[in-house]
mmCIF file of C-alpha atoms in Angstrom:
data_model
loop_
_atom_site.group_PDB
_atom_site.id
_atom_site.type_symbol
_atom_site.label_atom_id
_atom_site.label_comp_id
_atom_site.label_asym_id
_atom_site.label_seq_id
_atom_site.Cartn_x
_atom_site.Cartn_y
_atom_site.Cartn_z
ATOM 1 C CA UNK A 1 3.638 4.199 -12.199
ATOM 2 C CA UNK A 2 5.025 4.059 -15.768
ATOM 3 C CA UNK A 3 7.017 7.232 -15.031
ATOM 4 C CA UNK A 4 8.267 5.791 -11.776
ATOM 5 C CA UNK A 5 9.578 2.474 -13.037
ATOM 6 C CA UNK A 6 10.912 3.910 -16.232
ATOM 7 C CA UNK A 7 13.077 6.143 -14.076
ATOM 8 C CA UNK A 8 14.727 3.234 -12.583
ATOM 9 C CA UNK A 9 14.215 0.319 -14.753
ATOM 10 C CA UNK A 10 12.067 -1.823 -12.385
ATOM 11 C CA UNK A 11 10.285 -5.052 -13.443
ATOM 12 C CA UNK A 12 6.594 -5.445 -12.289
ATOM 13 C CA UNK A 13 5.400 -8.411 -10.206
ATOM 14 C CA UNK A 14 1.587 -8.831 -10.529
ATOM 15 C CA UNK A 15 -0.830 -11.308 -9.289
ATOM 16 C CA UNK A 16 -4.518 -11.258 -8.854
ATOM 17 C CA UNK A 17 -5.669 -14.109 -6.599
ATOM 18 C CA UNK A 18 -2.483 -15.794 -7.674
ATOM 19 C CA UNK A 19 -3.696 -15.761 -11.383
ATOM 20 C CA UNK A 20 -1.991 -14.618 -14.330
ATOM 21 C CA UNK A 21 -3.266 -11.167 -15.454
ATOM 22 C CA UNK A 22 -4.100 -12.648 -18.792
ATOM 23 C CA UNK A 23 -6.620 -14.948 -17.121
ATOM 24 C CA UNK A 24 -7.793 -12.630 -14.440
ATOM 25 C CA UNK A 25 -11.552 -11.462 -14.885
ATOM 26 C CA UNK A 26 -11.499 -7.681 -15.470
ATOM 27 C CA UNK A 27 -15.319 -7.474 -16.440
ATOM 28 C CA UNK A 28 -17.525 -4.589 -15.106
ATOM 29 C CA UNK A 29 -17.722 -6.229 -11.730
ATOM 30 C CA UNK A 30 -14.654 -8.375 -12.213
ATOM 31 C CA UNK A 31 -11.890 -9.008 -9.597
ATOM 32 C CA UNK A 32 -14.064 -7.461 -6.874
ATOM 33 C CA UNK A 33 -12.683 -9.712 -4.196
ATOM 34 C CA UNK A 34 -9.191 -9.698 -5.651
ATOM 35 C CA UNK A 35 -9.100 -5.883 -5.419
ATOM 36 C CA UNK A 36 -10.872 -6.234 -1.970
ATOM 37 C CA UNK A 37 -12.836 -3.115 -2.507
ATOM 38 C CA UNK A 38 -13.455 -3.063 -6.365
ATOM 39 C CA UNK A 39 -17.240 -3.389 -5.926
ATOM 40 C CA UNK A 40 -19.188 -1.301 -3.577
ATOM 41 C CA UNK A 41 -22.760 -1.234 -2.600
ATOM 42 C CA UNK A 42 -24.383 2.237 -2.111
ATOM 43 C CA UNK A 43 -25.578 2.894 1.329
ATOM 44 C CA UNK A 44 -29.008 3.710 0.248
ATOM 45 C CA UNK A 45 -30.678 1.330 -2.135
ATOM 46 C CA UNK A 46 -27.904 -1.440 -2.235
ATOM 47 C CA UNK A 47 -27.305 -0.911 -5.858
ATOM 48 C CA UNK A 48 -23.925 -1.922 -7.312
ATOM 49 C CA UNK A 49 -21.505 0.728 -8.908
ATOM 50 C CA UNK A 50 -20.250 -0.342 -12.366
ATOM 51 C CA UNK A 51 -17.929 1.127 -14.716
ATOM 52 C CA UNK A 52 -20.698 2.970 -16.307
ATOM 53 C CA UNK A 53 -21.555 4.544 -13.099
ATOM 54 C CA UNK A 54 -18.196 5.735 -11.981
ATOM 55 C CA UNK A 55 -17.642 9.094 -10.662
ATOM 56 C CA UNK A 56 -16.586 11.523 -13.264
ATOM 57 C CA UNK A 57 -13.435 12.561 -11.316
ATOM 58 C CA UNK A 58 -11.991 9.184 -11.847
ATOM 59 C CA UNK A 59 -13.042 7.045 -8.854
ATOM 60 C CA UNK A 60 -13.623 9.011 -5.866
ATOM 61 C CA UNK A 61 -16.731 10.750 -4.420
ATOM 62 C CA UNK A 62 -17.767 11.924 -1.085
ATOM 63 C CA UNK A 63 -18.726 8.425 0.163
ATOM 64 C CA UNK A 64 -16.653 5.941 -1.669
ATOM 65 C CA UNK A 65 -13.069 5.259 -2.765
ATOM 66 C CA UNK A 66 -13.542 2.929 -5.462
ATOM 67 C CA UNK A 67 -10.511 0.628 -6.286
ATOM 68 C CA UNK A 68 -11.564 -0.519 -9.588
ATOM 69 C CA UNK A 69 -10.215 -3.496 -11.945
ATOM 70 C CA UNK A 70 -9.318 -1.167 -14.797
ATOM 71 C CA UNK A 71 -6.655 0.461 -12.765
ATOM 72 C CA UNK A 72 -4.638 -2.799 -12.921
ATOM 73 C CA UNK A 73 -5.163 -3.275 -16.557
ATOM 74 C CA UNK A 74 -4.325 0.308 -17.345
ATOM 75 C CA UNK A 75 -1.157 0.115 -15.159
ATOM 76 C CA UNK A 76 -0.125 -2.954 -17.239
ATOM 77 C CA UNK A 77 -0.822 -1.279 -20.412
ATOM 78 C CA UNK A 78 1.191 1.892 -19.467
ATOM 79 C CA UNK A 79 4.103 -0.033 -18.255
ATOM 80 C CA UNK A 80 4.294 -2.168 -21.368
ATOM 81 C CA UNK A 81 4.299 0.982 -23.473
ATOM 82 C CA UNK A 82 6.947 2.838 -21.292
ATOM 83 C CA UNK A 83 10.661 2.578 -22.684
ATOM 84 C CA UNK A 84 9.450 0.734 -25.704
ATOM 85 C CA UNK A 85 8.424 -2.067 -23.670
ATOM 86 C CA UNK A 86 11.659 -2.712 -21.661
ATOM 87 C CA UNK A 87 9.862 -3.038 -18.456
ATOM 88 C CA UNK A 88 8.740 -6.567 -17.880
ATOM 89 C CA UNK A 89 5.499 -7.985 -16.276
ATOM 90 C CA UNK A 90 6.609 -10.875 -14.218
ATOM 91 C CA UNK A 91 3.803 -13.469 -13.184
ATOM 92 C CA UNK A 92 4.094 -15.597 -9.984
ATOM 93 C CA UNK A 93 4.090 -19.369 -10.628
ATOM 94 C CA UNK A 94 0.684 -21.047 -10.413
ATOM 95 C CA UNK A 95 1.991 -23.222 -7.717
ATOM 96 C CA UNK A 96 3.010 -20.383 -5.502
ATOM 97 C CA UNK A 97 3.950 -21.446 -2.086
ATOM 98 C CA UNK A 98 2.386 -18.950 0.387
ATOM 99 C CA UNK A 99 3.540 -20.493 3.553
ATOM 100 C CA UNK A 100 6.272 -17.800 4.226
ATOM 101 C CA UNK A 101 3.840 -15.072 3.530
ATOM 102 C CA UNK A 102 1.257 -16.690 5.962
ATOM 103 C CA UNK A 103 4.069 -17.162 8.650
ATOM 104 C CA UNK A 104 5.118 -13.464 8.643
ATOM 105 C CA UNK A 105 1.494 -12.164 8.334
ATOM 106 C CA UNK A 106 0.896 -14.117 11.636
ATOM 107 C CA UNK A 107 4.104 -12.661 13.130
ATOM 108 C CA UNK A 108 2.930 -9.127 12.395
ATOM 109 C CA UNK A 109 -0.825 -9.305 12.668
ATOM 110 C CA UNK A 110 -1.302 -12.210 15.061
ATOM 111 C CA UNK A 111 -2.986 -15.540 14.652
ATOM 112 C CA UNK A 112 -6.394 -14.371 16.021
ATOM 113 C CA UNK A 113 -6.568 -11.604 13.654
ATOM 114 C CA UNK A 114 -5.602 -13.853 10.624
ATOM 115 C CA UNK A 115 -8.354 -16.377 11.857
ATOM 116 C CA UNK A 116 -11.063 -13.678 12.182
ATOM 117 C CA UNK A 117 -10.106 -12.410 8.511
ATOM 118 C CA UNK A 118 -10.398 -16.081 7.168
ATOM 119 C CA UNK A 119 -13.631 -16.544 9.005
ATOM 120 C CA UNK A 120 -15.148 -13.319 7.606
ATOM 121 C CA UNK A 121 -14.085 -14.371 4.127
ATOM 122 C CA UNK A 122 -15.825 -17.987 4.597
ATOM 123 C CA UNK A 123 -19.006 -16.133 5.691
ATOM 124 C CA UNK A 124 -18.940 -14.076 2.555
ATOM 125 C CA UNK A 125 -18.185 -17.040 0.451
ATOM 126 C CA UNK A 126 -20.970 -18.990 1.886
ATOM 127 C CA UNK A 127 -23.584 -16.333 1.428
ATOM 128 C CA UNK A 128 -21.890 -15.165 -1.875
ATOM 129 C CA UNK A 129 -21.974 -11.647 -0.699
ATOM 130 C CA UNK A 130 -19.772 -8.586 -0.398
ATOM 131 C CA UNK A 131 -19.622 -7.599 3.210
ATOM 132 C CA UNK A 132 -17.842 -5.366 5.708
ATOM 133 C CA UNK A 133 -15.014 -6.972 7.732
ATOM 134 C CA UNK A 134 -15.841 -4.655 10.632
ATOM 135 C CA UNK A 135 -19.436 -3.390 11.002
ATOM 136 C CA UNK A 136 -18.038 -0.063 11.979
ATOM 137 C CA UNK A 137 -15.728 0.530 9.048
ATOM 138 C CA UNK A 138 -17.715 1.007 6.009
ATOM 139 C CA UNK A 139 -15.053 1.458 3.407
ATOM 140 C CA UNK A 140 -13.238 -1.839 4.212
ATOM 141 C CA UNK A 141 -15.293 -4.558 2.081
ATOM 142 C CA UNK A 142 -14.359 -8.004 1.372
ATOM 143 C CA UNK A 143 -15.691 -10.968 -0.612
ATOM 144 C CA UNK A 144 -14.849 -14.681 -1.022
ATOM 145 C CA UNK A 145 -11.680 -13.667 -2.783
ATOM 146 C CA UNK A 146 -10.297 -11.206 -0.521
ATOM 147 C CA UNK A 147 -8.008 -13.331 1.832
ATOM 148 C CA UNK A 148 -6.298 -15.177 -1.045
ATOM 149 C CA UNK A 149 -5.735 -11.808 -2.769
ATOM 150 C CA UNK A 150 -4.396 -10.232 0.463
ATOM 151 C CA UNK A 151 -2.084 -13.087 0.959
ATOM 152 C CA UNK A 152 -0.818 -13.097 -2.563
ATOM 153 C CA UNK A 153 -0.087 -9.322 -2.148
ATOM 154 C CA UNK A 154 2.063 -9.931 0.852
ATOM 155 C CA UNK A 155 4.050 -12.732 -1.230
ATOM 156 C CA UNK A 156 4.384 -10.011 -3.882
ATOM 157 C CA UNK A 157 5.905 -7.660 -1.501
ATOM 158 C CA UNK A 158 8.251 -10.462 -0.357
ATOM 159 C CA UNK A 159 9.276 -11.319 -3.792
ATOM 160 C CA UNK A 160 10.206 -7.521 -4.346
ATOM 161 C CA UNK A 161 12.394 -7.662 -1.301
ATOM 162 C CA UNK A 162 14.031 -10.745 -2.572
ATOM 163 C CA UNK A 163 14.683 -9.150 -5.847
ATOM 164 C CA UNK A 164 16.189 -5.909 -4.255
ATOM 165 C CA UNK A 165 18.466 -8.122 -2.217
ATOM 166 C CA UNK A 166 19.503 -10.152 -5.442
ATOM 167 C CA UNK A 167 18.544 -13.477 -4.077
ATOM 168 C CA UNK A 168 19.636 -16.328 -6.149
ATOM 169 C CA UNK A 169 16.284 -17.958 -7.341
ATOM 170 C CA UNK A 170 15.666 -18.867 -10.916
ATOM 171 C CA UNK A 171 12.001 -18.115 -10.605
ATOM 172 C CA UNK A 172 12.711 -14.469 -9.296
ATOM 173 C CA UNK A 173 13.948 -11.569 -11.216
ATOM 174 C CA UNK A 174 17.416 -10.334 -10.919
ATOM 175 C CA UNK A 175 16.548 -6.747 -10.873
ATOM 176 C CA UNK A 176 14.256 -4.656 -8.392
ATOM 177 C CA UNK A 177 10.585 -5.325 -8.627
ATOM 178 C CA UNK A 178 7.442 -3.005 -8.381
ATOM 179 C CA UNK A 179 4.737 -5.138 -6.734
ATOM 180 C CA UNK A 180 1.597 -4.636 -8.367
ATOM 181 C CA UNK A 181 -0.744 -5.504 -5.370
ATOM 182 C CA UNK A 182 -4.252 -5.460 -4.515
ATOM 183 C CA UNK A 183 -5.783 -4.811 -1.927
ATOM 184 C CA UNK A 184 -3.677 -2.066 -0.671
ATOM 185 C CA UNK A 185 -1.725 -2.336 2.628
ATOM 186 C CA UNK A 186 -0.758 0.881 4.519
ATOM 187 C CA UNK A 187 -3.663 1.455 6.575
ATOM 188 C CA UNK A 188 -3.849 -2.204 8.049
ATOM 189 C CA UNK A 189 -2.975 -2.153 11.646
ATOM 190 C CA UNK A 190 -1.722 -5.052 13.750
ATOM 191 C CA UNK A 191 -5.213 -6.227 14.498
ATOM 192 C CA UNK A 192 -7.611 -4.036 12.444
ATOM 193 C CA UNK A 193 -8.402 -3.723 8.795
ATOM 194 C CA UNK A 194 -9.233 -0.373 7.560
ATOM 195 C CA UNK A 195 -8.985 1.967 4.645
ATOM 196 C CA UNK A 196 -9.362 -1.173 2.284
ATOM 197 C CA UNK A 197 -6.288 -2.648 3.745
ATOM 198 C CA UNK A 198 -6.127 -6.079 5.395
ATOM 199 C CA UNK A 199 -2.580 -7.236 5.693
ATOM 200 C CA UNK A 200 0.243 -4.749 5.913
ATOM 201 C CA UNK A 201 2.576 -5.761 2.964
ATOM 202 C CA UNK A 202 5.264 -3.053 3.504
ATOM 203 C CA UNK A 203 5.763 -3.824 7.297
ATOM 204 C CA UNK A 204 5.638 -7.407 6.584
ATOM 205 C CA UNK A 205 8.310 -6.981 3.986
ATOM 206 C CA UNK A 206 10.392 -4.788 6.266
ATOM 207 C CA UNK A 207 10.232 -7.462 8.975
ATOM 208 C CA UNK A 208 11.173 -10.137 6.349
ATOM 209 C CA UNK A 209 14.114 -8.169 5.058
ATOM 210 C CA UNK A 210 15.564 -8.217 8.647
ATOM 211 C CA UNK A 211 15.246 -11.999 8.907
ATOM 212 C CA UNK A 212 17.548 -12.137 5.901
ATOM 213 C CA UNK A 213 20.399 -11.159 8.202
ATOM 214 C CA UNK A 214 20.216 -14.750 9.538
ATOM 215 C CA UNK A 215 21.205 -16.228 6.186
ATOM 216 C CA UNK A 216 24.160 -14.018 5.455
ATOM 217 C CA UNK A 217 22.551 -11.229 3.383
ATOM 218 C CA UNK A 218 23.710 -8.433 5.994
ATOM 219 C CA UNK A 219 20.407 -6.616 6.440
ATOM 220 C CA UNK A 220 20.784 -4.661 9.591
ATOM 221 C CA UNK A 221 18.522 -1.780 8.897
ATOM 222 C CA UNK A 222 15.473 -1.261 6.731
ATOM 223 C CA UNK A 223 13.782 2.204 5.618
ATOM 224 C CA UNK A 224 10.260 2.444 4.520
ATOM 225 C CA UNK A 225 9.070 5.664 2.534
ATOM 226 C CA UNK A 226 5.416 6.014 2.172
ATOM 227 C CA UNK A 227 4.484 8.531 -0.688
ATOM 228 C CA UNK A 228 0.635 7.815 -0.447
ATOM 229 C CA UNK A 229 -1.171 11.181 0.142
ATOM 230 C CA UNK A 230 -2.765 9.651 3.174
ATOM 231 C CA UNK A 231 -0.874 8.783 6.467
ATOM 232 C CA UNK A 232 0.045 5.173 6.661
ATOM 233 C CA UNK A 233 -1.111 4.633 10.087
ATOM 234 C CA UNK A 234 -0.978 0.843 9.806
ATOM 235 C CA UNK A 235 2.641 0.722 8.837
ATOM 236 C CA UNK A 236 3.550 3.064 11.545
ATOM 237 C CA UNK A 237 1.688 0.642 14.047
ATOM 238 C CA UNK A 238 3.286 -2.440 12.557
ATOM 239 C CA UNK A 239 6.956 -1.287 12.924
ATOM 240 C CA UNK A 240 6.697 1.042 16.034
ATOM 241 C CA UNK A 241 8.412 -1.475 18.181
ATOM 242 C CA UNK A 242 11.383 -2.425 15.892
ATOM 243 C CA UNK A 243 14.149 0.075 16.071
ATOM 244 C CA UNK A 244 15.740 -1.360 13.104
ATOM 245 C CA UNK A 245 13.076 -0.172 10.856
ATOM 246 C CA UNK A 246 12.539 3.597 10.057
ATOM 247 C CA UNK A 247 9.237 4.606 8.652
ATOM 248 C CA UNK A 248 8.606 8.024 7.041
ATOM 249 C CA UNK A 249 5.328 9.055 5.585
ATOM 250 C CA UNK A 250 4.824 12.277 3.349
ATOM 251 C CA UNK A 251 1.100 12.946 3.423
ATOM 252 C CA UNK A 252 -1.418 15.773 3.301
ATOM 253 C CA UNK A 253 -2.377 17.610 6.499
ATOM 254 C CA UNK A 254 -6.079 17.712 6.488
ATOM 255 C CA UNK A 255 -7.213 18.136 10.150
ATOM 256 C CA UNK A 256 -10.739 19.157 9.136
ATOM 257 C CA UNK A 257 -11.453 16.753 6.460
ATOM 258 C CA UNK A 258 -8.826 13.844 6.738
ATOM 259 C CA UNK A 259 -10.666 11.014 4.510
ATOM 260 C CA UNK A 260 -9.908 8.313 6.889
ATOM 261 C CA UNK A 261 -10.983 9.958 10.107
ATOM 262 C CA UNK A 262 -14.365 8.171 9.711
ATOM 263 C CA UNK A 263 -13.156 4.702 9.198
ATOM 264 C CA UNK A 264 -14.855 3.744 12.593
ATOM 265 C CA UNK A 265 -11.710 4.173 14.546
ATOM 266 C CA UNK A 266 -12.544 6.792 17.102
ATOM 267 C CA UNK A 267 -9.522 6.370 19.360
ATOM 268 C CA UNK A 268 -6.915 7.154 16.577
ATOM 269 C CA UNK A 269 -3.767 8.644 18.433
ATOM 270 C CA UNK A 270 -4.621 7.161 21.823
ATOM 271 C CA UNK A 271 -1.275 5.316 22.669
ATOM 272 C CA UNK A 272 -2.650 2.889 25.185
ATOM 273 C CA UNK A 273 -1.958 -0.802 24.649
ATOM 274 C CA UNK A 274 -5.443 -1.755 23.781
ATOM 275 C CA UNK A 275 -5.809 0.766 21.109
ATOM 276 C CA UNK A 276 -5.728 -1.025 17.752
ATOM 277 C CA UNK A 277 -4.900 2.244 15.834
ATOM 278 C CA UNK A 278 -2.483 4.410 18.012
ATOM 279 C CA UNK A 279 -0.441 6.172 15.598
ATOM 280 C CA UNK A 280 -1.306 9.793 14.568
ATOM 281 C CA UNK A 281 -0.506 11.533 11.321
ATOM 282 C CA UNK A 282 0.955 14.585 12.970
ATOM 283 C CA UNK A 283 4.780 15.580 13.313
ATOM 284 C CA UNK A 284 4.736 15.073 17.123
ATOM 285 C CA UNK A 285 3.972 11.330 16.860
ATOM 286 C CA UNK A 286 7.565 9.724 16.549
ATOM 287 C CA UNK A 287 6.418 6.428 18.016
ATOM 288 C CA UNK A 288 7.737 4.826 21.193
ATOM 289 C CA UNK A 289 11.039 4.228 19.725
ATOM 290 C CA UNK A 290 11.478 7.432 17.812
ATOM 291 C CA UNK A 291 11.649 5.496 14.432
ATOM 292 C CA UNK A 292 8.596 7.317 12.731
ATOM 293 C CA UNK A 293 8.771 10.443 10.914
ATOM 294 C CA UNK A 294 5.524 12.124 9.629
ATOM 295 C CA UNK A 295 5.710 14.941 7.115
ATOM 296 C CA UNK A 296 2.565 16.743 6.781
ATOM 297 C CA UNK A 297 2.051 18.963 3.673
ATOM 298 C CA UNK A 298 -0.487 21.670 3.176
ATOM 299 C CA UNK A 299 -3.309 21.463 0.444
ATOM 300 C CA UNK A 300 -2.217 22.620 -2.900
ATOM 301 C CA UNK A 301 1.480 21.568 -2.129
ATOM 302 C CA UNK A 302 3.069 20.447 -5.503
ATOM 303 C CA UNK A 303 6.613 19.481 -6.558
ATOM 304 C CA UNK A 304 8.129 22.928 -6.604
ATOM 305 C CA UNK A 305 6.362 24.599 -3.642
ATOM 306 C CA UNK A 306 7.191 22.032 -1.068
ATOM 307 C CA UNK A 307 7.087 18.287 -2.067
ATOM 308 C CA UNK A 308 10.525 18.082 -3.470
ATOM 309 C CA UNK A 309 12.027 19.754 -0.519
ATOM 310 C CA UNK A 310 10.271 17.359 1.895
ATOM 311 C CA UNK A 311 11.505 14.475 -0.084
ATOM 312 C CA UNK A 312 15.111 15.538 -0.665
ATOM 313 C CA UNK A 313 15.828 17.643 2.420
ATOM 314 C CA UNK A 314 13.796 15.770 5.226
ATOM 315 C CA UNK A 315 12.579 12.486 4.372
ATOM 316 C CA UNK A 316 15.532 10.765 2.586
ATOM 317 C CA UNK A 317 18.364 12.272 4.873
ATOM 318 C CA UNK A 318 16.301 11.041 7.912
ATOM 319 C CA UNK A 319 16.009 7.598 6.374
ATOM 320 C CA UNK A 320 19.552 7.541 5.421
ATOM 321 C CA UNK A 321 20.828 8.207 9.030
ATOM 322 C CA UNK A 322 20.929 4.430 9.865
ATOM 323 C CA UNK A 323 22.401 3.474 6.490
ATOM 324 C CA UNK A 324 19.487 1.278 5.510
ATOM 325 C CA UNK A 325 20.368 -1.888 3.533
ATOM 326 C CA UNK A 326 17.133 -1.698 1.693
ATOM 327 C CA UNK A 327 14.286 0.834 1.018
ATOM 328 C CA UNK A 328 10.751 -0.191 0.774
ATOM 329 C CA UNK A 329 8.449 2.277 -0.970
ATOM 330 C CA UNK A 330 4.738 2.324 -0.264
ATOM 331 C CA UNK A 331 3.879 3.872 -3.611
ATOM 332 C CA UNK A 332 0.428 5.567 -3.362
ATOM 333 C CA UNK A 333 -0.497 7.822 -6.440
ATOM 334 C CA UNK A 334 -3.392 9.857 -4.858
ATOM 335 C CA UNK A 335 -1.203 12.902 -4.585
ATOM 336 C CA UNK A 336 -1.840 13.499 -8.150
ATOM 337 C CA UNK A 337 -3.401 16.725 -9.024
ATOM 338 C CA UNK A 338 -6.264 15.063 -10.893
ATOM 339 C CA UNK A 339 -7.077 12.618 -8.014
ATOM 340 C CA UNK A 340 -9.934 14.130 -5.775
ATOM 341 C CA UNK A 341 -9.108 12.059 -2.632
ATOM 342 C CA UNK A 342 -6.346 14.677 -1.614
ATOM 343 C CA UNK A 343 -5.486 18.155 -2.162
ATOM 344 C CA UNK A 344 -1.890 17.619 -3.181
ATOM 345 C CA UNK A 345 -0.928 18.748 -6.616
ATOM 346 C CA UNK A 346 1.762 16.353 -8.036
ATOM 347 C CA UNK A 347 1.835 15.477 -11.836
ATOM 348 C CA UNK A 348 2.681 12.226 -13.578
ATOM 349 C CA UNK A 349 6.069 13.611 -14.497
ATOM 350 C CA UNK A 350 6.862 14.222 -10.797
ATOM 351 C CA UNK A 351 6.777 10.554 -9.873
ATOM 352 C CA UNK A 352 9.552 10.021 -12.503
ATOM 353 C CA UNK A 353 11.607 12.630 -10.527
ATOM 354 C CA UNK A 354 10.858 10.688 -7.234
ATOM 355 C CA UNK A 355 11.979 7.429 -8.897
ATOM 356 C CA UNK A 356 15.336 9.291 -10.056
ATOM 357 C CA UNK A 357 15.924 10.543 -6.556
ATOM 358 C CA UNK A 358 15.347 7.269 -4.947
ATOM 359 C CA UNK A 359 17.599 5.518 -7.309
ATOM 360 C CA UNK A 360 20.410 8.042 -6.932
ATOM 361 C CA UNK A 361 20.441 7.622 -2.990
ATOM 362 C CA UNK A 362 19.610 4.003 -2.848
ATOM 363 C CA UNK A 363 20.496 2.192 -6.031
ATOM 364 C CA UNK A 364 18.817 -0.969 -6.711
ATOM 365 C CA UNK A 365 18.220 -2.285 -3.107
ATOM 366 C CA UNK A 366 14.603 -0.795 -3.457
ATOM 367 C CA UNK A 367 11.266 -2.567 -3.247
ATOM 368 C CA UNK A 368 8.284 -0.700 -4.441
ATOM 369 C CA UNK A 369 4.672 -1.735 -3.933
ATOM 370 C CA UNK A 370 1.328 -0.266 -5.010
ATOM 371 C CA UNK A 371 -0.835 1.631 -2.475
ATOM 372 C CA UNK A 372 -3.553 4.289 -3.079
ATOM 373 C CA UNK A 373 -4.573 6.232 -6.116
ATOM 374 C CA UNK A 374 -8.083 6.664 -7.571
ATOM 375 C CA UNK A 375 -7.717 8.457 -10.706
ATOM 376 C CA UNK A 376 -6.940 5.474 -12.631
ATOM 377 C CA UNK A 377 -7.372 6.985 -15.937
ATOM 378 C CA UNK A 378 -4.303 8.871 -15.160
ATOM 379 C CA UNK A 379 -2.160 5.854 -14.257
#
């Protein structure tokens, strides 16, 4: 992240349960609900994983993706040190108004889903437990903080859009923002949480940007670029019926061992109306309005043997065909060579190159937000 933001000089918007990072609990089991999936119960035995019991590869093993509190503190540390501290950490106000985030979340996900989400979190609060949202989806856990954290994450995405569009608001920054959000977003479908994602911040942000046209900001077209190593099935689902939004995902092709195949969503790719997860990761799935582009990269693809070409020759030209007024970037970092959750082979310096390419093509009208990446020791 430090390299990505240093390339373009982005500010960082960070909130954990709406708290200042300085006041957030980052103890061994801290911000468990704020990260949504930061604290896990091992399937056999029910014991808790702590920082002293982390997988040696940096946060991933065969059963769990562990989204750990130190990832946030490590990001803040690296960003503060990049460019001699010229990148700034921006905290949301303590009296933050979440009404717009809630209204847009209900537009994208539906009132019933939001009600079910609140109910599940209330059950976790009453019992003071960490539980699955859906009994069939083992990796998507929540606790008493998860709803508030997810809604604040949506608000961060909206603030990033406002900053990119240079909205006049004294409380918001005047330069583009990287939304340092947890829980992540891009696997959350319209009415199903999965992959540790509950509310789809990038998709909600895209719909929000389009609504800016009504107040004279001239947003007629929105592009979303997803650089997480896993397919953003949720974003694709949430924008598939809006032809003013184009979504491109650059992800690993792993037909035999795709990490998210076992999320309990056995009908992935069935395009019937009642399927809660209809979008496939394959190149043939372009969505009902042909506004989706999937770029699949083989295992061991790095910057010089395929990734750069996919970004510069395919993804960006396709996104630019509609002359988008803003680019929203779902910035996952699990394509790092040191991250065991994918077989892609990017290095930290490659993200600085990605940032530079994006800045060259889209200028300052870009909103970034944090998605996957589990080798947190490497940023």
